[in-house]
PDB file of C-alpha atoms in Angstrom:
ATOM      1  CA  UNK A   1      33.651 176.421-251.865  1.00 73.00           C
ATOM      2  CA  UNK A   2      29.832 175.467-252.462  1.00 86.00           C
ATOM      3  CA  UNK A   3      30.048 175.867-256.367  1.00 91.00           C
ATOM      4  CA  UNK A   4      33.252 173.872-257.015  1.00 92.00           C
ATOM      5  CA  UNK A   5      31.463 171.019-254.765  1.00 93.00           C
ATOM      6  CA  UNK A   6      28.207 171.362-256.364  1.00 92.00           C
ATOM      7  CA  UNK A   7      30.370 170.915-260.129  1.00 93.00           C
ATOM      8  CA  UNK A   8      32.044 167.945-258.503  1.00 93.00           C
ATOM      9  CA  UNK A   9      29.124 166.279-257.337  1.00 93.00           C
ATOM     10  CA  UNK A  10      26.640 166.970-260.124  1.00 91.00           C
ATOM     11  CA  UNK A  11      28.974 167.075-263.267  1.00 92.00           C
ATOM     12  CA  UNK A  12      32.008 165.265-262.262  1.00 94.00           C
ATOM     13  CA  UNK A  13      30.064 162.397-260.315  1.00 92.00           C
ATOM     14  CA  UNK A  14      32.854 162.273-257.564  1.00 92.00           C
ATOM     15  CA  UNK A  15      32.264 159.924-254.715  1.00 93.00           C
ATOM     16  CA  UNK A  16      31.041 161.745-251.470  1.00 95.00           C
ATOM     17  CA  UNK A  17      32.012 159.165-249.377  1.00 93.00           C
ATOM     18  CA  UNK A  18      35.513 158.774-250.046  1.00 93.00           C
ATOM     19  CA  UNK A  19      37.982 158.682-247.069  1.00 91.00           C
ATOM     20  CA  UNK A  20      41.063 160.925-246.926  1.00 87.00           C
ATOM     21  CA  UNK A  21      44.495 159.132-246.565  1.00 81.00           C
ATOM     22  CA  UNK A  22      45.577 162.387-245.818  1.00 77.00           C
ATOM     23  CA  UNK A  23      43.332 163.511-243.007  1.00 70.00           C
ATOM     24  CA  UNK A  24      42.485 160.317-240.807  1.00 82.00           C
ATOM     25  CA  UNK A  25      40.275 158.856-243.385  1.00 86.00           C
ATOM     26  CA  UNK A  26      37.250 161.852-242.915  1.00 93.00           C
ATOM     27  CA  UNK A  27      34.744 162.525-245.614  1.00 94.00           C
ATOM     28  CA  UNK A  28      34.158 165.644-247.491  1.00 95.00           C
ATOM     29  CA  UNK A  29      31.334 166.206-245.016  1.00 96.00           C
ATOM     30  CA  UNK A  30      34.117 165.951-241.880  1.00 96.00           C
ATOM     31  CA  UNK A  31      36.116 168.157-243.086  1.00 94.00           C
ATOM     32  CA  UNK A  32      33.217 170.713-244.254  1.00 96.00           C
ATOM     33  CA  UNK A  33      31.989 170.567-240.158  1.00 96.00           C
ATOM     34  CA  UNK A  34      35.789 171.272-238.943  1.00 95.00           C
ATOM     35  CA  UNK A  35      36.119 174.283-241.162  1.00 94.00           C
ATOM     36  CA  UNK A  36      32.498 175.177-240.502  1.00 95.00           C
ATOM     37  CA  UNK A  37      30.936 175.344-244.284  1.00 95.00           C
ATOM     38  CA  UNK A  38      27.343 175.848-243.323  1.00 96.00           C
ATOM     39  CA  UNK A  39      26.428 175.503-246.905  1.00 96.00           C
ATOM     40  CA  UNK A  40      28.657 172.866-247.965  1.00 97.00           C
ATOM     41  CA  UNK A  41      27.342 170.634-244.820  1.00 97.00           C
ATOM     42  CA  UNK A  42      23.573 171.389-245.853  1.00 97.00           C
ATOM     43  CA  UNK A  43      24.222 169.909-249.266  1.00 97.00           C
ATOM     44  CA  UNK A  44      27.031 166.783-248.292  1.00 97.00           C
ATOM     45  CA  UNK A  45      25.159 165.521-245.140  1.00 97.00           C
ATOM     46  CA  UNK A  46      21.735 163.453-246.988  1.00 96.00           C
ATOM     47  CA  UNK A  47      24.377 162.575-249.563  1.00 95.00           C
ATOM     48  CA  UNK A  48      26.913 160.961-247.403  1.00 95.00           C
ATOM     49  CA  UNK A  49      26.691 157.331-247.051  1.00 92.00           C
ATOM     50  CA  UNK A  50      28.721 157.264-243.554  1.00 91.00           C
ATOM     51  CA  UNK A  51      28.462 160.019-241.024  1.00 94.00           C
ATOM     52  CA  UNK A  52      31.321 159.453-239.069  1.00 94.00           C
ATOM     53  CA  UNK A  53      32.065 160.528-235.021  1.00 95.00           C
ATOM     54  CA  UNK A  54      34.498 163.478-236.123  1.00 95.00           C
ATOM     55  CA  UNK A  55      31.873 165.215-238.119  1.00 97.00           C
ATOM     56  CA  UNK A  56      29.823 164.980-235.225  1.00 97.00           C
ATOM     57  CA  UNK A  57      32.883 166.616-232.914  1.00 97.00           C
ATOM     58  CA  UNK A  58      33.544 169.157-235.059  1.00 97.00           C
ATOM     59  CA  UNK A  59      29.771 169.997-235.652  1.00 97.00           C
ATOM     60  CA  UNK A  60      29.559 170.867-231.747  1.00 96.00           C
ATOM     61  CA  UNK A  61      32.982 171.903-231.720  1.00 94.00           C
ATOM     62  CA  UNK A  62      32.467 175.014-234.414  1.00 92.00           C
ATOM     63  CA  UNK A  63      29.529 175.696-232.919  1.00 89.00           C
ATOM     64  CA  UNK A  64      27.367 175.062-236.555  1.00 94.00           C
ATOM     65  CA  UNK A  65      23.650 176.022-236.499  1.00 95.00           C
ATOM     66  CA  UNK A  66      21.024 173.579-234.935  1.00 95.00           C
ATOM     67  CA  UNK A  67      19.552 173.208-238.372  1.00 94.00           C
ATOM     68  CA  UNK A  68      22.527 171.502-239.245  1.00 97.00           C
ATOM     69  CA  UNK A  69      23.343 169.221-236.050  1.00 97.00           C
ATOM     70  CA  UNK A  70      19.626 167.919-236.213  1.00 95.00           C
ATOM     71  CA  UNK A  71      20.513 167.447-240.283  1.00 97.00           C
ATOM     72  CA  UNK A  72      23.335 165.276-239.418  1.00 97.00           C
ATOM     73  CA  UNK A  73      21.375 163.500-236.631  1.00 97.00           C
ATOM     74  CA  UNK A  74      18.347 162.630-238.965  1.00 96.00           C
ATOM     75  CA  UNK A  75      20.636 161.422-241.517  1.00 95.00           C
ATOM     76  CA  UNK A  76      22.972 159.102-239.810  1.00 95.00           C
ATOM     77  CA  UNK A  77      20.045 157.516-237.612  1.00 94.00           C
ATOM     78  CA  UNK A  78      17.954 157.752-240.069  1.00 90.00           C
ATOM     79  CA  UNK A  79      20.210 155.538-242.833  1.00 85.00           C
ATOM     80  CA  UNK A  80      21.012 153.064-239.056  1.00 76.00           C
ATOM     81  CA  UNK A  81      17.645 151.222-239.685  1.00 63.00           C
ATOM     82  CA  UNK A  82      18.581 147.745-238.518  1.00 56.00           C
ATOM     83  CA  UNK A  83      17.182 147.085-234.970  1.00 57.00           C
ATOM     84  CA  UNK A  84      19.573 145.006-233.062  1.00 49.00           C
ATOM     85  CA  UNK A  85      18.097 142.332-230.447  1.00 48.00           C
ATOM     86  CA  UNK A  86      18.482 142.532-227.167  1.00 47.00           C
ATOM     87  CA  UNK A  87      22.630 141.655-226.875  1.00 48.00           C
ATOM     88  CA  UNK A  88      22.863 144.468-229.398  1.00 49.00           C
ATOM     89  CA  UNK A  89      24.932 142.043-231.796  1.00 45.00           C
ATOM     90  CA  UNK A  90      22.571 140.172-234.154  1.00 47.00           C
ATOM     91  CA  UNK A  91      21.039 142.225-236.170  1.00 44.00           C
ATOM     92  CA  UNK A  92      17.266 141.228-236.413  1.00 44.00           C
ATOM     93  CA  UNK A  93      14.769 141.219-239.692  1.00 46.00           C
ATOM     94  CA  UNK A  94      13.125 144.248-238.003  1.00 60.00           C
ATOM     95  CA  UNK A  95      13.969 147.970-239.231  1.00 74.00           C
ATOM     96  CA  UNK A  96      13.215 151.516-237.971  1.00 81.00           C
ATOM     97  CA  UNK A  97      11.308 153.598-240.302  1.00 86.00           C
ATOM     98  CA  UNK A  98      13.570 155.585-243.089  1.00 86.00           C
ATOM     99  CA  UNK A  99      11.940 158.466-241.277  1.00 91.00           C
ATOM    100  CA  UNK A 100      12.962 157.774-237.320  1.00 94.00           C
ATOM    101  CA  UNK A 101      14.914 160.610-236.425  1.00 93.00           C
ATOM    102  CA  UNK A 102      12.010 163.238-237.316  1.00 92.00           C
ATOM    103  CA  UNK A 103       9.128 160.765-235.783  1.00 91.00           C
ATOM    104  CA  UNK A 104      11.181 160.409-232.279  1.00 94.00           C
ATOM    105  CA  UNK A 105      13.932 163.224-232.001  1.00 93.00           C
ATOM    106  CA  UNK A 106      14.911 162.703-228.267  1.00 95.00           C
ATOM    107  CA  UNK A 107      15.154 158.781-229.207  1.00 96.00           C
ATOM    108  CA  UNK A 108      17.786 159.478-232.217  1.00 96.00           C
ATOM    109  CA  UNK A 109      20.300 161.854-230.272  1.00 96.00           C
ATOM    110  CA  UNK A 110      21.207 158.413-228.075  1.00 97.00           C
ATOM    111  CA  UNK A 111      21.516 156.512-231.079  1.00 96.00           C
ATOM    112  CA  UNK A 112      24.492 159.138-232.621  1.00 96.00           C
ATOM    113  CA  UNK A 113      27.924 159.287-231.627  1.00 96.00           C
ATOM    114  CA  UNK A 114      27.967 162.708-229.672  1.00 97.00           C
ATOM    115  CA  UNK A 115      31.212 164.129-228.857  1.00 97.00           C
ATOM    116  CA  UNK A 116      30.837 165.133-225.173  1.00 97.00           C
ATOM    117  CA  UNK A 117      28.378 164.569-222.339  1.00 96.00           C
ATOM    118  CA  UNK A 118      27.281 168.658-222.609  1.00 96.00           C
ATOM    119  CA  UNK A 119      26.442 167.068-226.345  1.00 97.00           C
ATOM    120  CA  UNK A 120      23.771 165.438-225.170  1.00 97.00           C
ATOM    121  CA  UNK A 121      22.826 167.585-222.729  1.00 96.00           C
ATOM    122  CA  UNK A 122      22.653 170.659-225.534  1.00 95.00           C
ATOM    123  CA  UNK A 123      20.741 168.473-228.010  1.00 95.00           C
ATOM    124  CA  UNK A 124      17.948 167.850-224.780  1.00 94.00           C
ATOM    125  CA  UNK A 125      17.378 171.560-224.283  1.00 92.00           C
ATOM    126  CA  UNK A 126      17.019 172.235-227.693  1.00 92.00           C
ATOM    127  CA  UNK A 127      15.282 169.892-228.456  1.00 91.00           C
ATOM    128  CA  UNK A 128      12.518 170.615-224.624  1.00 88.00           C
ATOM    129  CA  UNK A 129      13.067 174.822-225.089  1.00 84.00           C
ATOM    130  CA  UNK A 130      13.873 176.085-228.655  1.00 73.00           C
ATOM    131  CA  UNK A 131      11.775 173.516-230.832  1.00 61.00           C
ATOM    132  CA  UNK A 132       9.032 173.537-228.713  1.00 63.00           C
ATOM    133  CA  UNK A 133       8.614 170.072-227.745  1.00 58.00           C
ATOM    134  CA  UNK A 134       7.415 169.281-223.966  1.00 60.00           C
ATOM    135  CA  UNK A 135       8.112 166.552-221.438  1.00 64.00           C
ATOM    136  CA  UNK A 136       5.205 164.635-222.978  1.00 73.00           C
ATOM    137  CA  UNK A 137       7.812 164.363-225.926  1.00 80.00           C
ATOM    138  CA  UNK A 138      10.231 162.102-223.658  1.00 85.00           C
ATOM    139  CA  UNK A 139       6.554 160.046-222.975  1.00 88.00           C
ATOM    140  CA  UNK A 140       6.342 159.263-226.370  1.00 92.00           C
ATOM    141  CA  UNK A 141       7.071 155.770-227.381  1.00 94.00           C
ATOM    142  CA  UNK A 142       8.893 154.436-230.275  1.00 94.00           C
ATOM    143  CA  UNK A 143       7.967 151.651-232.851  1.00 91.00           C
ATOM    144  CA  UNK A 144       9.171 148.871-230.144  1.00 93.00           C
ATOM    145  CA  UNK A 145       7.736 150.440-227.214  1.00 95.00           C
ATOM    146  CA  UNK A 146      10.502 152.343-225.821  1.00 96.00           C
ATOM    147  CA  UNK A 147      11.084 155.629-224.289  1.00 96.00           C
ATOM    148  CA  UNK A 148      14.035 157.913-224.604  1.00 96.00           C
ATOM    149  CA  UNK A 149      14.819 157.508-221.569  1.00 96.00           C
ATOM    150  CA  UNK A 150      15.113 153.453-222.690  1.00 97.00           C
ATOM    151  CA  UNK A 151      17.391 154.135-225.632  1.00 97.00           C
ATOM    152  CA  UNK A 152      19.721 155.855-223.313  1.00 97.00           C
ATOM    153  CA  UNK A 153      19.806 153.865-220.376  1.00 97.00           C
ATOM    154  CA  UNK A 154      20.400 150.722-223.161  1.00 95.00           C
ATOM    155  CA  UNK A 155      23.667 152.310-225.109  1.00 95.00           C
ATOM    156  CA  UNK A 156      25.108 153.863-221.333  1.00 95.00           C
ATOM    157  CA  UNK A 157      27.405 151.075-220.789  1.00 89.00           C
ATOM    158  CA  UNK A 158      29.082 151.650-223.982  1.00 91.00           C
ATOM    159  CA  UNK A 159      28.840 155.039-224.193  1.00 94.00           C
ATOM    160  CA  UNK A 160      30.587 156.934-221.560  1.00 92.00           C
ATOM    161  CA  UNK A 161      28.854 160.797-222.092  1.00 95.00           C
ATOM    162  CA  UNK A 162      25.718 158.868-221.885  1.00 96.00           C
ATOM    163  CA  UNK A 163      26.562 159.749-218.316  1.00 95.00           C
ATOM    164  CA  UNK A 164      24.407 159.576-214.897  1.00 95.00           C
ATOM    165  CA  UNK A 165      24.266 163.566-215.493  1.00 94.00           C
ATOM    166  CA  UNK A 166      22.505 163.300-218.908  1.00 96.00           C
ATOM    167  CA  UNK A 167      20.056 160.268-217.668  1.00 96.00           C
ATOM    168  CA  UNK A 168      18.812 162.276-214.439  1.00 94.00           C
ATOM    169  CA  UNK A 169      18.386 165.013-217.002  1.00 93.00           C
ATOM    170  CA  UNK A 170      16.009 162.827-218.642  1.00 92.00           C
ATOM    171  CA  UNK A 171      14.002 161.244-215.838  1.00 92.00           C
ATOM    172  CA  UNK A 172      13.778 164.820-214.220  1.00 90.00           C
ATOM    173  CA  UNK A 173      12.145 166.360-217.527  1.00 88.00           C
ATOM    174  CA  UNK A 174       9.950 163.324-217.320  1.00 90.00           C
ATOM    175  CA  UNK A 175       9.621 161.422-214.079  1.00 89.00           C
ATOM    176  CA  UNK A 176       6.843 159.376-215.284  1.00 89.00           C
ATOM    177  CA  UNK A 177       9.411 157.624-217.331  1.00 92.00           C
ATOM    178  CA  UNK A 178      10.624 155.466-214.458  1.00 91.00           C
ATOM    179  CA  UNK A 179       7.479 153.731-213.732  1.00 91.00           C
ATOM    180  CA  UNK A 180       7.533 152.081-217.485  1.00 93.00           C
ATOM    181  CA  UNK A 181       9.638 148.788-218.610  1.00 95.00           C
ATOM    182  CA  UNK A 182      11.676 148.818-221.586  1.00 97.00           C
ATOM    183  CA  UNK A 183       9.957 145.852-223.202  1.00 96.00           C
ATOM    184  CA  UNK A 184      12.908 145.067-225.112  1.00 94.00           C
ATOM    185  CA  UNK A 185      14.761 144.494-221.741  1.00 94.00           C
ATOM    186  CA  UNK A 186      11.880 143.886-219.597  1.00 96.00           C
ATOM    187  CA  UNK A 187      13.328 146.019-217.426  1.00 96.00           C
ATOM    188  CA  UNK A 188      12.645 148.741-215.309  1.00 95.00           C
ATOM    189  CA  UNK A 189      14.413 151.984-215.825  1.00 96.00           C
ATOM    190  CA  UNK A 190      15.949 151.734-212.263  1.00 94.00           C
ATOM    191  CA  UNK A 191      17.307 148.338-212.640  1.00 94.00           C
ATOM    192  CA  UNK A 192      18.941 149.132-216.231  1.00 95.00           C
ATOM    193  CA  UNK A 193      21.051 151.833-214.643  1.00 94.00           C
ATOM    194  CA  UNK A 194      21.426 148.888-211.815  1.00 92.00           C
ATOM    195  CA  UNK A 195      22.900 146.607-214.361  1.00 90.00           C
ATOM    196  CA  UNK A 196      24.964 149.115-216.317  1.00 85.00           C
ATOM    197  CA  UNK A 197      26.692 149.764-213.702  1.00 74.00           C
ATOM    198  CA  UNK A 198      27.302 145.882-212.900  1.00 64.00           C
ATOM    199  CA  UNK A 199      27.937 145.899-216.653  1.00 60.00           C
ATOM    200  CA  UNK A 200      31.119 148.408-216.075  1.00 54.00           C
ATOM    201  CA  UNK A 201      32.543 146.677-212.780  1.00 55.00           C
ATOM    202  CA  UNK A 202      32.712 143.165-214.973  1.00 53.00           C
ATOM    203  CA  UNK A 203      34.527 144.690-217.996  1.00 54.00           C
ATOM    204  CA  UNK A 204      38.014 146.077-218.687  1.00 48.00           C
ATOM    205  CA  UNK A 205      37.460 149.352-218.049  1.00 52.00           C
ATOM    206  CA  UNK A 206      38.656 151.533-215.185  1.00 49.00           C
ATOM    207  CA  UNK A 207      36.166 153.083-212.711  1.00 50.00           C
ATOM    208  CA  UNK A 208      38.061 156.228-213.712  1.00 48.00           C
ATOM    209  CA  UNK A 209      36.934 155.846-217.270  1.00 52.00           C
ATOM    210  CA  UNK A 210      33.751 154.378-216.229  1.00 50.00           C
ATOM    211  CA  UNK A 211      30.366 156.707-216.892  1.00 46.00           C
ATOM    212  CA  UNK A 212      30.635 158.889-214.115  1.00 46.00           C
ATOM    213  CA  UNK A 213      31.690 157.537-210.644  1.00 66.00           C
ATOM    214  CA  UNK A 214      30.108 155.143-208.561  1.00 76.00           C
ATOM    215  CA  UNK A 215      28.434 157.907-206.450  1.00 85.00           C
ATOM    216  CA  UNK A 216      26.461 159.556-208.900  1.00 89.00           C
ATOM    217  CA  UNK A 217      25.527 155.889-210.408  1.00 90.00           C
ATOM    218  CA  UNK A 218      24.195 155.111-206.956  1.00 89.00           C
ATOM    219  CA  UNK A 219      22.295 158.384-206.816  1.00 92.00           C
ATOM    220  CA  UNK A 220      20.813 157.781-210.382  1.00 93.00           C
ATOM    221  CA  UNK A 221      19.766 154.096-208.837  1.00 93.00           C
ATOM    222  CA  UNK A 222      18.035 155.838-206.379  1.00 91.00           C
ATOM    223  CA  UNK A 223      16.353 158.642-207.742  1.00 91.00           C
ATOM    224  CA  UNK A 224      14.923 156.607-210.214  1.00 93.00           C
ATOM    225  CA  UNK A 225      13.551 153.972-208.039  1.00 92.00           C
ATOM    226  CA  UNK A 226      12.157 156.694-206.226  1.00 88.00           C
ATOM    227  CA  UNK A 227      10.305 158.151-209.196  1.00 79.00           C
ATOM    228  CA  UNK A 228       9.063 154.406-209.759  1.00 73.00           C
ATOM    229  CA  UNK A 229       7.665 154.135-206.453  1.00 66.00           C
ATOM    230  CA  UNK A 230       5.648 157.709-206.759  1.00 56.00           C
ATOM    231  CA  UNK A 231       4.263 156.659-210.357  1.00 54.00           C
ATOM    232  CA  UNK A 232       3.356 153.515-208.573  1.00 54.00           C
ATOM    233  CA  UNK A 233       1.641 155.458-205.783  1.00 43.00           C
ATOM    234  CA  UNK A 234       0.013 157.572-208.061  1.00 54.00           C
ATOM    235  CA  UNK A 235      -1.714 154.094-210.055  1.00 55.00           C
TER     236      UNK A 235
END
């Protein structure tokens, strides 16, 4: 499959990012990650304009190496560069660097469409155990200031397997992390997760489908204003 791709690529010029009327509108890349094409995914994924959330599925689905996940995380963050303000609507004159994904790896898994809450989960032990990156990684601060633990707590309440699960993961790995604000927020981990779950209660959307149930959001609450009080102990 690799060479006729490579000859329509190269010498035919064909458009990577054309959608499929046949197949839900994927990409050559989509369908590459549902019929697991290691190679064919290693060459598509920098030259796709528009990763799209099925690649992603079937990338954790077929069980494709970590090389390649991380490929397709770099490049769709990595080609996201607007930063939004703080309603996450406007796009501001501000962009991430071109290179975001590699400088702050536990940032960019929040900002991609993962298929599952294990997803995430997966991508955070990788990313602590197998490439060798510590819990000072999740204390590492992005261009604006903000922690990992930030990014997630600020796409939660639109992201259902950004669940309570995945964010204790994080402030467990690193439970200095509670004692910082977001400064684009202002906002202390512990009253984010406060105000995502206000943010579910006033919308549309059933407590069933809602990011985890109100128990573990309460427990989240707490454990992380626990971890704040410590850190401020410890000042």
């Amino acid at each position: 499959h690799e060479e006729l791709v490579y000859y329509l690529v190269k010498e035919c010029g064909v458009d990577v990012g054309a959608r499929s009327k046949l197949e839900k509108g994927w990409t050559p890349l989509t369908l590459a990650c549902r019929w697991r094409h290691v190679a064919v995914i290693r060459y598509l994924a920098p030259k796709t304009p528009s990763i799209d959330e099925a690649a992603f599925r079937f990338a954790f689905l077929r069980s494709i190496p970590w090389e390649l996940k991380l490929l397709l995380i770099s490049c769709y963050v990595n080609r996201s560069t607007i930063i939004h303000n703080k309603n996450n609507t406007t796009p501001s004159q501000r962009r991430r660097p071109t290179n975001y994904a590699e400088l702050y790896p536990f940032h960019a898994i929040f900002l991609c469409p993962l298929p599952s809450e294990s997803a995430y989960v997966e991508c955070i032990d990788h990313l602590v155990t197998t490439t060798g990156a510590s819990s000072s990684a999740l204390s590492t601060m992005d261009e604006q200031g903000r922690l990992p633990l930030h990014v997630a707590l600020s796409v939660a309440s639109h992201n259902k397997f950004v669940s309570p699960s995945v964010l204790l993961k994080l402030a467990r790995t690193e439970p200095r992390a509670a004692g910082l604000r977001d400064p684009t927020t202002g906002l202390y981990p512990f009253q984010a997760a406060a105000s995502t779950v206000v943010v579910a209660e006033s919308s549309c959307v059933s407590s069933a489908e809602r990011n985890g149930d109100d128990n573990k959001w309460a427990d989240l609450v707490y454990q992380l204003s626990r971890n704040y009080g410590l850190v401020e102990h410890c000042r």
